[in-house]
Amino acid sequence: MKKIYFIFAVCILTIVSCKNDPKSNENSTSETVTDGNQLETFSGIFLYLESEKAAVFQAAGSSIYGVVIDDQMLALNEQCKKYKVKEHDMVPVVIKGVKKPNPVENAWKEVIEVKEILSVQKPSENQNGTIIINSNQ
């Protein structure tokens, strides 16, 4: 049930983040493909909830992906922790990874396996990247 709340909260975030804010154009997210070695460069916002064992990445155009939980993703999360005020704060990152179909049913259609961390940035003060999950259990 908690995963459903998490997915619902991320969907709400997606809807809220779709509005065009002229001030945020300088920090816009993007997604580019590197053809040579099958790795893609992703720029967007990242969130990992340790209590839920769930990670999500929102790229340009509001594309949302699950993130494979492995040592590299945990290293990315460690770097993001210094910028998080609350557990649900999303942090801007640039990563290289492999996008592939998600083998888990009832989850994101695609997942990203993080191969390299290029940068982790402090969230801008005028953007609210917080997801709040309420559970009545």
PDB file of N, CA and C in Angstrom, residues 47-49 80-81 83-91 128-132:
ATOM      1  N   LEU A  47      15.319  10.885  -6.394  1.00  0.00           N
ATOM      2  CA  LEU A  47      14.822  10.646  -5.035  1.00  0.00           C
ATOM      3  C   LEU A  47      14.964   9.172  -4.708  1.00  0.00           C
ATOM      4  N   TYR A  48      15.499   8.882  -3.525  1.00  0.00           N
ATOM      5  CA  TYR A  48      15.556   7.510  -3.012  1.00  0.00           C
ATOM      6  C   TYR A  48      14.981   7.522  -1.606  1.00  0.00           C
ATOM      7  N   LEU A  49      14.003   6.661  -1.382  1.00  0.00           N
ATOM      8  CA  LEU A  49      13.402   6.515  -0.061  1.00  0.00           C
ATOM      9  C   LEU A  49      13.890   5.203   0.535  1.00  0.00           C
ATOM     10  N   CYS A  80      23.652  12.843  -2.571  1.00  0.00           N
ATOM     11  CA  CYS A  80      22.436  13.672  -2.527  1.00  0.00           C
ATOM     12  C   CYS A  80      22.057  14.041  -1.095  1.00  0.00           C
ATOM     13  N   LYS A  81      22.423  13.220  -0.126  1.00  0.00           N
ATOM     14  CA  LYS A  81      22.020  13.452   1.267  1.00  0.00           C
ATOM     15  C   LYS A  81      22.449  14.807   1.800  1.00  0.00           C
ATOM     16  N   TYR A  83      22.376  17.580   0.409  1.00  0.00           N
ATOM     17  CA  TYR A  83      21.498  18.645  -0.064  1.00  0.00           C
ATOM     18  C   TYR A  83      20.048  18.469   0.370  1.00  0.00           C
ATOM     19  N   LYS A  84      19.734  17.343   0.979  1.00  0.00           N
ATOM     20  CA  LYS A  84      18.350  17.071   1.377  1.00  0.00           C
ATOM     21  C   LYS A  84      18.083  17.624   2.775  1.00  0.00           C
ATOM     22  N   VAL A  85      16.986  18.369   2.881  1.00  0.00           N
ATOM     23  CA  VAL A  85      16.549  18.866   4.179  1.00  0.00           C
ATOM     24  C   VAL A  85      15.550  17.877   4.769  1.00  0.00           C
ATOM     25  N   LYS A  86      14.649  17.390   3.917  1.00  0.00           N
ATOM     26  CA  LYS A  86      13.652  16.403   4.310  1.00  0.00           C
ATOM     27  C   LYS A  86      13.904  15.124   3.527  1.00  0.00           C
ATOM     28  N   GLU A  87      13.367  14.032   4.027  1.00  0.00           N
ATOM     29  CA  GLU A  87      13.581  12.733   3.380  1.00  0.00           C
ATOM     30  C   GLU A  87      13.077  12.723   1.939  1.00  0.00           C
ATOM     31  N   HIS A  88      12.017  13.467   1.653  1.00  0.00           N
ATOM     32  CA  HIS A  88      11.377  13.419   0.347  1.00  0.00           C
ATOM     33  C   HIS A  88      11.839  14.516  -0.610  1.00  0.00           C
ATOM     34  N   ASP A  89      12.917  15.219  -0.281  1.00  0.00           N
ATOM     35  CA  ASP A  89      13.453  16.242  -1.179  1.00  0.00           C
ATOM     36  C   ASP A  89      14.117  15.566  -2.375  1.00  0.00           C
ATOM     37  N   MET A  90      13.820  16.103  -3.558  1.00  0.00           N
ATOM     38  CA  MET A  90      14.446  15.599  -4.778  1.00  0.00           C
ATOM     39  C   MET A  90      15.627  16.495  -5.113  1.00  0.00           C
ATOM     40  N   VAL A  91      16.722  15.873  -5.578  1.00  0.00           N
ATOM     41  CA  VAL A  91      17.973  16.584  -5.804  1.00  0.00           C
ATOM     42  C   VAL A  91      18.337  16.534  -7.292  1.00  0.00           C
ATOM     43  N   ASN A 128      10.260  23.702  -5.310  1.00  0.00           N
ATOM     44  CA  ASN A 128       9.901  22.817  -4.207  1.00  0.00           C
ATOM     45  C   ASN A 128       9.856  21.398  -4.767  1.00  0.00           C
ATOM     46  N   GLY A 129      10.895  20.609  -4.506  1.00  0.00           N
ATOM     47  CA  GLY A 129      10.964  19.246  -4.997  1.00  0.00           C
ATOM     48  C   GLY A 129      10.599  18.247  -3.924  1.00  0.00           C
ATOM     49  N   THR A 130       9.687  18.607  -3.044  1.00  0.00           N
ATOM     50  CA  THR A 130       9.328  17.745  -1.933  1.00  0.00           C
ATOM     51  C   THR A 130       8.096  16.921  -2.277  1.00  0.00           C
ATOM     52  N   ILE A 131       8.169  15.658  -1.963  1.00  0.00           N
ATOM     53  CA  ILE A 131       7.025  14.761  -2.099  1.00  0.00           C
ATOM     54  C   ILE A 131       6.613  14.377  -0.694  1.00  0.00           C
ATOM     55  N   ILE A 132       5.342  14.509  -0.389  1.00  0.00           N
ATOM     56  CA  ILE A 132       4.837  14.116   0.944  1.00  0.00           C
ATOM     57  C   ILE A 132       3.922  12.926   0.759  1.00  0.00           C
TER      58      ILE A 132
END
